[in-house]
Tab-separated table of N, CA and C in Angstrom:
chain	number	residue	atom	x	y	z
Y	1	GLY	N	-9.035	-12.498	0.421
Y	1	GLY	CA	-8.618	-11.915	1.250
Y	1	GLY	C	-9.078	-13.513	2.282
Y	2	CYS	N	-9.284	-12.889	3.650
Y	2	CYS	CA	-9.049	-12.827	5.146
Y	2	CYS	C	-10.746	-12.857	6.161
Y	3	ALA	N	-11.237	-11.648	5.626
Y	3	ALA	CA	-12.775	-10.419	6.221
Y	3	ALA	C	-12.474	-10.598	7.475
Y	4	GLU	N	-11.040	-10.551	7.866
Y	4	GLU	CA	-10.228	-10.053	9.431
Y	4	GLU	C	-9.338	-9.342	9.386
Y	5	GLY	N	-8.807	-9.569	8.475
Y	5	GLY	CA	-7.267	-8.535	8.346
Y	5	GLY	C	-5.926	-8.989	8.936
Y	6	ASP	N	-5.682	-10.262	8.617
Y	6	ASP	CA	-5.010	-11.474	8.927
Y	6	ASP	C	-3.614	-10.829	7.931
Y	7	CYS	N	-5.134	-11.429	6.818
Y	7	CYS	CA	-3.538	-12.043	5.454
Y	7	CYS	C	-2.621	-10.997	4.973
Y	8	GLY	N	-2.874	-9.730	4.727
Y	8	GLY	CA	-2.997	-8.471	3.799
Y	8	GLY	C	-3.840	-7.891	2.933
Y	9	ALA	N	-4.085	-9.348	1.919
Y	9	ALA	CA	-4.823	-8.879	0.995
Y	9	ALA	C	-5.253	-8.466	0.338
Y	10	CYS	N	-5.870	-6.901	0.799
Y	10	CYS	CA	-7.581	-5.904	1.435
Y	10	CYS	C	-6.716	-5.019	1.540
Y	11	THR	N	-4.748	-4.568	1.765
Y	11	THR	CA	-4.242	-3.293	2.525
Y	11	THR	C	-4.107	-2.832	1.322
Y	12	VAL	N	-4.493	-0.863	2.014
Y	12	VAL	CA	-4.450	0.002	1.293
Y	12	VAL	C	-3.879	1.065	1.874
Y	13	LEU	N	-3.540	1.994	1.459
Y	13	LEU	CA	-3.221	3.174	1.438
Y	13	LEU	C	-4.124	3.921	1.996
Y	14	ILE	N	-4.400	4.475	3.256
Y	14	ILE	CA	-4.563	6.196	3.599
Y	14	ILE	C	-4.662	7.368	3.843
Y	15	GLY	N	-4.558	8.454	2.950
Y	15	GLY	CA	-4.243	9.866	3.171
Y	15	GLY	C	-4.682	10.623	3.668
Y	16	ARG	N	-4.765	11.457	4.753
Y	16	ARG	CA	-5.723	13.138	5.532
Y	16	ARG	C	-4.431	13.968	5.518
Y	17	LEU	N	-4.843	14.827	5.417
Y	17	LEU	CA	-3.830	16.167	5.490
Y	17	LEU	C	-3.896	16.293	7.103
Y	18	SER	N	-2.681	16.619	7.208
Y	18	SER	CA	-2.125	17.262	8.279
Y	18	SER	C	-0.810	17.685	7.475
Y	19	ALA	N	-1.485	19.480	8.640
Y	19	ALA	CA	0.093	20.702	8.032
Y	19	ALA	C	0.039	20.698	6.013
Y	20	GLY	N	-1.359	20.892	5.808
Y	20	GLY	CA	-1.319	21.047	4.645
Y	20	GLY	C	-0.210	19.597	3.475
Y	21	ARG	N	-0.480	18.875	4.263
Y	21	ARG	CA	0.670	17.543	2.541
Y	21	ARG	C	-0.690	16.570	3.314
Y	22	LEU	N	-0.320	15.161	2.049
Y	22	LEU	CA	-1.034	14.274	2.870
Y	22	LEU	C	-0.124	13.758	3.268
Y	23	VAL	N	-0.201	12.668	4.825
Y	23	VAL	CA	0.580	11.753	5.506
Y	23	VAL	C	-0.386	10.429	4.846
Y	24	TYR	N	0.239	9.654	4.857
Y	24	TYR	CA	-0.201	8.023	4.555
Y	24	TYR	C	-0.340	7.522	5.580
Y	25	GLU	N	-0.565	5.879	5.872
Y	25	GLU	CA	-0.857	5.224	6.324
Y	25	GLU	C	-1.522	3.828	5.804
Y	26	SER	N	-0.147	2.500	6.064
Y	26	SER	CA	-1.291	1.410	5.714
Y	26	SER	C	-2.368	0.704	6.249
Y	27	VAL	N	-3.514	0.262	6.184
Y	27	VAL	CA	-4.325	-0.299	7.154
Y	27	VAL	C	-5.119	-1.071	6.479
Y	28	ASN	N	-5.638	-2.203	6.525
Y	28	ASN	CA	-6.791	-3.590	6.646
Y	28	ASN	C	-7.448	-3.113	5.532
Y	29	ALA	N	-8.051	-2.782	4.470
Y	29	ALA	CA	-10.052	-2.013	4.342
Y	29	ALA	C	-10.879	-3.334	4.087
Y	30	CYS	N	-10.284	-4.689	4.992
Y	30	CYS	CA	-12.043	-5.091	5.588
Y	30	CYS	C	-12.519	-4.963	6.162
Y	31	ILE	N	-11.057	-4.335	7.086
Y	31	ILE	CA	-11.432	-4.281	9.696
Y	31	ILE	C	-12.614	-3.007	9.158
Y	32	ARG	N	-11.963	-1.905	8.135
Y	32	ARG	CA	-12.174	0.016	8.686
Y	32	ARG	C	-13.735	0.066	7.941
Y	33	PHE	N	-14.064	0.265	8.818
Y	33	PHE	CA	-15.816	1.197	9.296
Y	33	PHE	C	-15.337	2.099	7.016
Y	34	LEU	N	-16.839	2.428	6.911
Y	34	LEU	CA	-15.930	2.928	5.101
Y	34	LEU	C	-16.727	4.526	5.518
Y	35	GLY	N	-17.350	4.686	6.933
Y	35	GLY	CA	-17.468	6.609	7.427
Y	35	GLY	C	-16.479	7.157	7.963
Y	36	SER	N	-14.729	5.154	7.972
Y	36	SER	CA	-14.099	6.122	8.580
Y	36	SER	C	-13.500	6.670	7.428
Y	37	LEU	N	-12.908	6.643	6.169
Y	37	LEU	CA	-12.920	7.037	5.250
Y	37	LEU	C	-12.886	7.711	4.796
Y	38	ASP	N	-14.080	9.019	4.827
Y	38	ASP	CA	-14.216	10.230	4.343
Y	38	ASP	C	-13.487	10.930	4.638
Y	39	GLY	N	-13.596	12.062	3.576
Y	39	GLY	CA	-12.061	12.323	3.500
Y	39	GLY	C	-10.830	12.584	3.499
Y	40	THR	N	-10.858	11.042	2.884
Y	40	THR	CA	-9.105	10.239	2.754
Y	40	THR	C	-9.377	10.840	1.174
Y	41	HIS	N	-7.585	9.952	0.981
Y	41	HIS	CA	-7.808	9.703	-0.674
Y	41	HIS	C	-7.332	8.278	-0.091
Y	42	VAL	N	-7.579	7.107	-0.393
Y	42	VAL	CA	-7.682	5.695	-1.315
Y	42	VAL	C	-6.804	4.929	-1.474
Y	43	VAL	N	-5.126	4.132	-1.563
Y	43	VAL	CA	-4.877	4.039	-2.686
Y	43	VAL	C	-4.087	2.412	-2.923
Y	44	THR	N	-4.878	1.924	-3.201
Y	44	THR	CA	-5.130	0.707	-3.530
Y	44	THR	C	-3.992	0.032	-4.222
Y	45	VAL	N	-3.556	-1.334	-4.332
Y	45	VAL	CA	-2.632	-1.653	-4.799
Y	45	VAL	C	-2.283	-1.626	-6.361
Y	46	GLU	N	-3.682	-1.446	-6.732
Y	46	GLU	CA	-4.253	-1.771	-8.254
Y	46	GLU	C	-3.153	-0.411	-8.988
Y	47	HIS	N	-3.317	1.291	-7.468
Y	47	HIS	CA	-2.690	2.540	-8.589
Y	47	HIS	C	-1.082	2.557	-8.762
Y	48	LEU	N	-0.470	1.514	-8.126
Y	48	LEU	CA	0.355	1.745	-8.539
Y	48	LEU	C	1.296	0.970	-9.823
Y	49	ARG	N	0.455	0.567	-10.628
Y	49	ARG	CA	0.557	-0.240	-11.626
Y	49	ARG	C	0.946	1.301	-12.706
Y	50	GLY	N	3.034	1.225	-13.893
Y	50	GLY	CA	3.163	2.804	-14.648
Y	50	GLY	C	2.072	2.358	-15.531
Y	51	ASP	N	2.539	2.679	-16.897
Y	51	ASP	CA	2.440	2.702	-17.672
Y	51	ASP	C	2.432	2.301	-18.861
Y	52	GLY	N	1.585	1.566	-19.246
Y	52	GLY	CA	1.746	0.027	-19.929
Y	52	GLY	C	1.987	-1.184	-19.411
Y	53	ASP	N	2.473	-1.879	-19.177
Y	53	ASP	CA	3.791	-2.816	-18.480
Y	53	ASP	C	4.193	-2.479	-17.759
Y	54	ARG	N	4.820	-2.010	-16.534
Y	54	ARG	CA	5.480	-0.856	-16.133
Y	54	ARG	C	5.840	-1.598	-14.949
Y	55	LEU	N	6.809	-1.404	-13.510
Y	55	LEU	CA	5.343	-2.092	-12.303
Y	55	LEU	C	6.805	-0.387	-11.252
Y	56	HIS	N	6.171	-0.653	-10.084
Y	56	HIS	CA	6.037	0.793	-9.548
Y	56	HIS	C	7.770	-0.061	-8.506
Y	57	PRO	N	9.249	1.041	-8.957
Y	57	PRO	CA	9.637	1.335	-8.093
Y	57	PRO	C	9.576	0.155	-7.481
Y	58	VAL	N	8.893	-0.086	-6.531
Y	58	VAL	CA	8.317	-0.337	-4.891
Y	58	VAL	C	8.234	-2.575	-5.343
Y	59	GLN	N	7.158	-2.617	-6.683
Y	59	GLN	CA	6.748	-3.287	-6.768
Y	59	GLN	C	8.004	-4.385	-7.818
Y	60	GLN	N	8.809	-3.892	-8.435
Y	60	GLN	CA	10.489	-3.987	-8.787
Y	60	GLN	C	11.334	-4.515	-7.977
Y	61	ALA	N	11.420	-3.790	-6.628
Y	61	ALA	CA	11.922	-4.272	-5.289
Y	61	ALA	C	11.617	-5.450	-5.362
Y	62	MET	N	9.840	-6.029	-5.409
Y	62	MET	CA	9.903	-7.289	-4.740
Y	62	MET	C	10.467	-8.187	-5.987
Y	63	VAL	N	10.230	-8.332	-6.648
Y	63	VAL	CA	10.224	-8.789	-7.782
Y	63	VAL	C	12.140	-8.917	-8.271
Y	64	ASP	N	12.615	-8.294	-7.253
Y	64	ASP	CA	14.260	-7.987	-8.241
Y	64	ASP	C	14.709	-8.792	-7.239
Y	65	PHE	N	14.105	-8.841	-5.637
Y	65	PHE	CA	14.919	-9.769	-4.643
Y	65	PHE	C	14.197	-10.422	-3.692
Y	66	HIS	N	13.026	-10.902	-4.831
Y	66	HIS	CA	12.804	-12.631	-4.745
Y	66	HIS	C	11.562	-12.282	-3.341
Y	67	GLY	N	10.921	-10.938	-3.320
Y	67	GLY	CA	10.530	-10.784	-1.681
Y	67	GLY	C	8.670	-11.220	-2.154
Y	68	SER	N	8.597	-12.303	-2.617
Y	68	SER	CA	7.067	-11.790	-2.683
Y	68	SER	C	6.978	-14.187	-1.695
Y	69	GLN	N	6.038	-13.675	-0.768
Y	69	GLN	CA	6.003	-15.217	-0.236
Y	69	GLN	C	4.405	-16.115	-0.947
Y	70	CYS	N	3.402	-15.216	-1.079
Y	70	CYS	CA	2.576	-16.393	-1.036
Y	70	CYS	C	1.413	-14.677	-1.699
Y	71	GLY	N	0.082	-15.690	-2.958
Y	71	GLY	CA	-0.418	-14.157	-3.305
Y	71	GLY	C	-1.438	-14.017	-2.753
Y	72	PHE	N	-2.352	-14.330	-1.729
Y	72	PHE	CA	-2.888	-13.089	-0.352
Y	72	PHE	C	-2.164	-12.378	-0.668
Y	73	CYS	N	-0.818	-13.135	0.598
Y	73	CYS	CA	0.292	-11.776	1.518
Y	73	CYS	C	0.725	-10.627	0.825
Y	74	THR	N	1.393	-10.883	-0.398
Y	74	THR	CA	2.021	-10.246	-1.036
Y	74	THR	C	1.582	-8.393	-1.404
Y	75	PRO	N	0.174	-8.463	-1.723
Y	75	PRO	CA	-0.566	-6.966	-1.873
Y	75	PRO	C	-0.305	-6.297	-0.390
Y	76	GLY	N	-0.322	-6.461	0.911
Y	76	GLY	CA	0.205	-6.193	1.933
Y	76	GLY	C	1.299	-5.495	2.095
Y	77	PHE	N	2.261	-7.037	2.052
Y	77	PHE	CA	3.457	-6.560	1.829
Y	77	PHE	C	4.466	-4.935	0.944
Y	78	VAL	N	3.320	-5.318	-0.316
Y	78	VAL	CA	3.949	-4.016	-1.459
Y	78	VAL	C	2.926	-2.462	-0.919
Y	79	MET	N	2.165	-2.894	-0.572
Y	79	MET	CA	1.848	-2.287	0.152
Y	79	MET	C	2.100	-0.584	1.363
Y	80	SER	N	2.630	-1.497	2.408
Y	80	SER	CA	3.633	-1.645	2.633
Y	80	SER	C	4.416	-1.097	3.102
Y	81	LEU	N	5.033	-1.316	2.193
Y	81	LEU	CA	6.469	-0.743	1.997
Y	81	LEU	C	6.301	0.535	0.993
Y	82	TYR	N	5.257	0.331	-0.290
Y	82	TYR	CA	4.627	1.734	-0.333
Y	82	TYR	C	4.608	3.462	0.778
Y	83	ALA	N	4.476	2.369	1.998
Y	83	ALA	CA	3.774	4.368	2.136
Y	83	ALA	C	5.033	3.964	3.064
Y	84	LEU	N	5.719	3.112	3.031
Y	84	LEU	CA	6.906	3.730	3.898
Y	84	LEU	C	8.115	4.401	2.711
Y	85	TRP	N	7.778	4.049	1.288
Y	85	TRP	CA	8.547	4.896	0.039
Y	85	TRP	C	8.018	6.068	-0.258
Y	86	MET	N	6.909	6.494	0.427
Y	86	MET	CA	5.908	7.771	0.480
Y	86	MET	C	5.775	9.064	1.159
Y	87	ARG	N	7.424	7.510	2.071
Y	87	ARG	CA	7.019	8.605	3.690
Y	87	ARG	C	9.362	9.561	3.345
Y	88	SER	N	9.573	7.957	2.831
Y	88	SER	CA	11.074	8.388	2.299
Y	88	SER	C	11.793	7.985	1.527
Y	89	PRO	N	11.535	8.407	0.273
Y	89	PRO	CA	11.484	7.577	-1.447
Y	89	PRO	C	13.593	7.135	-1.709
Y	90	GLU	N	13.392	8.205	-0.994
Y	90	GLU	CA	15.166	7.803	-1.640
Y	90	GLU	C	16.009	7.397	0.407
Y	91	PRO	N	15.467	6.948	0.698
Y	91	PRO	CA	16.194	5.962	1.816
Y	91	PRO	C	17.193	5.450	1.950
Y	92	SER	N	18.520	5.756	3.097
Y	92	SER	CA	19.309	5.911	3.057
Y	92	SER	C	20.204	4.097	2.980
Y	93	ASP	N	19.249	3.224	4.006
Y	93	ASP	CA	19.545	2.030	4.408
Y	93	ASP	C	18.485	1.668	4.635
């Protein structure tokens, strides 16, 4: 990682309660103060792995559509897409 929030390798989802449900946003963990995570649900890219060797649908879409660019930025893309997927798992477009 870059320790500056530029590369995306450290991207995680932060879930906060809002109106009785968790609402997620993607953030760069390397520049986030630990104390700001109190009471949140933190989701890392490692969490997305399915049973056995199965990929999460977001990860599989990255593979199927050749969405990877480099080893550092790919986790950031995956986690940002996962945050979007959490808001709308069945997008119309």
